Amino acid sequence: MSIEKELRIMHACELGAAGVYRGHKCVARYFFRANLSNLDNMRFHEKDHASIFRNLLKERDARLCFAHQLFFIGGLFYGVIIGLLGLKAIGTSTYTIEEIVNGEFELALIKLESDSSICTKIRAIQLEEQQHRDSGKELAGNNYALFGVVERIAKTGAYTAKYLASSL
Ligand SMILES: [Fe+2]
Ligand SMILES: [Fe+2]
């Protein structure tokens, strides 16, 4: 896979993540105000991650994914639905998705090791994803009855986004 394609997939998935936290934030505004700023902070990080990948693609004169805005919209829908299931669902989803993201960045760092400037950027992004993962875990708690269900939905969502990004 070319570097451009790797970057394109990461850009689309970061847009999806920005949508997800935006969706959570919409629900939190009404039901979980205490968590609003944490969710908004994560949304802000994801927007920033998307623009880092967008700039890297621009520098290379490479295109973005076709219909990349759909990733944001898809993420937004997903984020609202999970949000309506409650704070523990948000936590479980966040933990599950960010754990996948962390693993994907781990693989990307190996594939892109010849490009140290991209790797430096990815490492900085990865640190924020790890913070998101840890705060998701905390929010989910230890005995959430729907953990397995939400985990499965989150995994399906994350891998569907990745698959779509690699085909568009
Ligand atoms: Fe991100
Ligand atoms: Fe994240």
mmCIF file of C-alpha atoms in Angstrom, residues 7-136:
data_model
loop_
_atom_site.group_PDB
_atom_site.id
_atom_site.type_symbol
_atom_site.label_atom_id
_atom_site.label_comp_id
_atom_site.label_asym_id
_atom_site.label_seq_id
_atom_site.Cartn_x
_atom_site.Cartn_y
_atom_site.Cartn_z
ATOM 1 C CA LEU A 7 -2.539 8.690 4.910
ATOM 2 C CA ARG A 8 -5.866 8.776 3.100
ATOM 3 C CA ILE A 9 -7.283 5.987 5.260
ATOM 4 C CA MET A 10 -6.032 7.672 8.438
ATOM 5 C CA HIS A 11 -7.504 11.012 7.349
ATOM 6 C CA ALA A 12 -10.954 9.513 6.669
ATOM 7 C CA CYS A 13 -10.946 7.551 9.937
ATOM 8 C CA GLU A 14 -9.950 10.640 11.943
ATOM 9 C CA LEU A 15 -12.863 12.489 10.356
ATOM 10 C CA GLY A 16 -15.078 9.600 11.414
ATOM 11 C CA ALA A 17 -13.723 9.852 14.952
ATOM 12 C CA ALA A 18 -14.410 13.610 14.994
ATOM 13 C CA GLY A 19 -18.008 12.759 14.011
ATOM 14 C CA VAL A 20 -18.294 10.150 16.757
ATOM 15 C CA TYR A 21 -17.239 12.548 19.534
ATOM 16 C CA ARG A 22 -19.373 15.269 18.036
ATOM 17 C CA GLY A 23 -22.322 12.876 18.277
ATOM 18 C CA HIS A 24 -21.471 11.981 21.871
ATOM 19 C CA LYS A 25 -21.176 15.675 22.660
ATOM 20 C CA CYS A 26 -24.653 16.391 21.206
ATOM 21 C CA VAL A 27 -26.175 13.834 23.570
ATOM 22 C CA ALA A 28 -23.999 14.866 26.522
ATOM 23 C CA ARG A 29 -25.207 18.452 26.209
ATOM 24 C CA TYR A 30 -28.642 17.248 27.329
ATOM 25 C CA PHE A 31 -27.927 14.254 29.533
ATOM 26 C CA PHE A 32 -24.341 14.216 30.755
ATOM 27 C CA ARG A 33 -23.251 17.800 31.137
ATOM 28 C CA ALA A 34 -20.469 16.882 33.543
ATOM 29 C CA ASN A 35 -18.697 14.992 30.744
ATOM 30 C CA LEU A 36 -19.215 17.608 28.070
ATOM 31 C CA SER A 37 -15.788 19.191 28.241
ATOM 32 C CA ASN A 38 -13.941 15.868 28.168
ATOM 33 C CA LEU A 39 -15.894 14.733 25.093
ATOM 34 C CA ASP A 40 -15.427 18.092 23.440
ATOM 35 C CA ASN A 41 -11.721 17.923 24.087
ATOM 36 C CA MET A 42 -11.524 14.557 22.327
ATOM 37 C CA ARG A 43 -13.559 15.903 19.414
ATOM 38 C CA PHE A 44 -11.085 18.766 19.142
ATOM 39 C CA HIS A 45 -8.129 16.342 19.102
ATOM 40 C CA GLU A 46 -9.720 14.279 16.315
ATOM 41 C CA LYS A 47 -10.342 17.370 14.210
ATOM 42 C CA ASP A 48 -6.708 18.254 14.663
ATOM 43 C CA HIS A 49 -5.598 14.715 13.723
ATOM 44 C CA ALA A 50 -7.706 14.844 10.555
ATOM 45 C CA SER A 51 -6.160 18.151 9.531
ATOM 46 C CA ILE A 52 -2.625 16.827 10.143
ATOM 47 C CA PHE A 53 -3.294 13.957 7.709
ATOM 48 C CA ARG A 54 -5.056 16.274 5.312
ATOM 49 C CA ASN A 55 -1.984 18.527 5.222
ATOM 50 C CA LEU A 56 0.346 15.569 4.700
ATOM 51 C CA LEU A 57 -1.767 14.525 1.694
ATOM 52 C CA LYS A 58 -1.783 18.077 0.378
ATOM 53 C CA GLU A 59 2.016 18.322 0.637
ATOM 54 C CA ARG A 60 2.202 15.232 -1.561
ATOM 55 C CA ASP A 61 -0.412 16.499 -4.015
ATOM 56 C CA ALA A 62 -2.438 13.418 -3.154
ATOM 57 C CA ARG A 63 -6.219 13.252 -3.179
ATOM 58 C CA LEU A 64 -8.459 12.656 -0.164
ATOM 59 C CA CYS A 65 -10.887 9.722 0.049
ATOM 60 C CA PHE A 66 -13.885 10.129 -2.207
ATOM 61 C CA ALA A 67 -16.878 11.312 -0.186
ATOM 62 C CA HIS A 68 -14.709 11.817 2.894
ATOM 63 C CA GLN A 69 -17.411 14.000 4.479
ATOM 64 C CA LEU A 70 -19.526 10.855 4.744
ATOM 65 C CA PHE A 71 -17.117 9.539 7.360
ATOM 66 C CA PHE A 72 -17.900 12.494 9.598
ATOM 67 C CA ILE A 73 -21.638 12.072 9.040
ATOM 68 C CA GLY A 74 -21.506 8.307 9.604
ATOM 69 C CA GLY A 75 -19.498 8.864 12.774
ATOM 70 C CA LEU A 76 -21.991 11.478 13.945
ATOM 71 C CA PHE A 77 -24.932 9.078 13.603
ATOM 72 C CA TYR A 78 -23.017 6.336 15.339
ATOM 73 C CA GLY A 79 -21.969 8.724 18.117
ATOM 74 C CA VAL A 80 -25.531 9.873 18.793
ATOM 75 C CA ILE A 81 -26.905 6.315 18.907
ATOM 76 C CA ILE A 82 -24.180 5.093 21.253
ATOM 77 C CA GLY A 83 -24.615 8.249 23.335
ATOM 78 C CA LEU A 84 -28.317 7.521 23.793
ATOM 79 C CA LEU A 85 -27.368 4.159 25.322
ATOM 80 C CA GLY A 86 -25.630 6.067 28.107
ATOM 81 C CA LEU A 87 -22.272 7.166 29.473
ATOM 82 C CA LYS A 88 -20.988 3.632 29.964
ATOM 83 C CA ALA A 89 -21.761 2.877 26.324
ATOM 84 C CA ILE A 90 -19.789 5.984 25.332
ATOM 85 C CA GLY A 91 -16.920 4.787 27.508
ATOM 86 C CA THR A 92 -17.006 1.251 26.093
ATOM 87 C CA SER A 93 -17.142 2.505 22.523
ATOM 88 C CA THR A 94 -14.324 4.978 23.138
ATOM 89 C CA TYR A 95 -12.157 2.342 24.755
ATOM 90 C CA THR A 96 -12.819 -0.197 21.971
ATOM 91 C CA ILE A 97 -12.285 2.191 19.065
ATOM 92 C CA GLU A 98 -9.212 3.871 20.515
ATOM 93 C CA GLU A 99 -7.637 0.506 21.285
ATOM 94 C CA ILE A 100 -8.072 -0.398 17.596
ATOM 95 C CA VAL A 101 -6.713 3.000 16.548
ATOM 96 C CA ASN A 102 -3.695 2.531 18.788
ATOM 97 C CA GLY A 103 -2.973 -0.837 17.174
ATOM 98 C CA GLU A 104 -3.424 0.594 13.673
ATOM 99 C CA PHE A 105 -0.950 3.393 14.424
ATOM 100 C CA GLU A 106 1.476 0.816 15.782
ATOM 101 C CA LEU A 107 1.329 -0.965 12.395
ATOM 102 C CA ALA A 108 1.532 2.314 10.472
ATOM 103 C CA LEU A 109 4.675 3.302 12.398
ATOM 104 C CA ILE A 110 6.340 0.089 11.209
ATOM 105 C CA LYS A 111 5.237 0.559 7.593
ATOM 106 C CA LEU A 112 6.224 4.222 7.478
ATOM 107 C CA GLU A 113 9.440 3.957 9.490
ATOM 108 C CA SER A 114 11.505 5.319 6.594
ATOM 109 C CA ASP A 115 9.698 8.666 6.902
ATOM 110 C CA SER A 116 10.726 10.075 10.266
ATOM 111 C CA SER A 117 8.701 13.286 10.001
ATOM 112 C CA ILE A 118 5.434 11.382 9.481
ATOM 113 C CA CYS A 119 6.341 9.000 12.313
ATOM 114 C CA THR A 120 6.959 11.894 14.718
ATOM 115 C CA LYS A 121 3.506 13.249 13.898
ATOM 116 C CA ILE A 122 1.879 9.838 14.274
ATOM 117 C CA ARG A 123 3.545 9.274 17.647
ATOM 118 C CA ALA A 124 2.191 12.585 18.956
ATOM 119 C CA ILE A 125 -1.300 11.691 17.706
ATOM 120 C CA GLN A 126 -1.029 8.202 19.168
ATOM 121 C CA LEU A 127 -0.345 9.631 22.637
ATOM 122 C CA GLU A 128 -3.668 11.493 22.497
ATOM 123 C CA GLU A 129 -5.464 8.357 21.273
ATOM 124 C CA GLN A 130 -4.053 6.476 24.252
ATOM 125 C CA GLN A 131 -5.420 9.161 26.572
ATOM 126 C CA HIS A 132 -8.816 8.787 24.882
ATOM 127 C CA ARG A 133 -8.646 5.015 25.306
ATOM 128 C CA ASP A 134 -7.815 5.317 28.995
ATOM 129 C CA SER A 135 -10.549 7.840 29.699
ATOM 130 C CA GLY A 136 -12.999 5.573 27.826
#
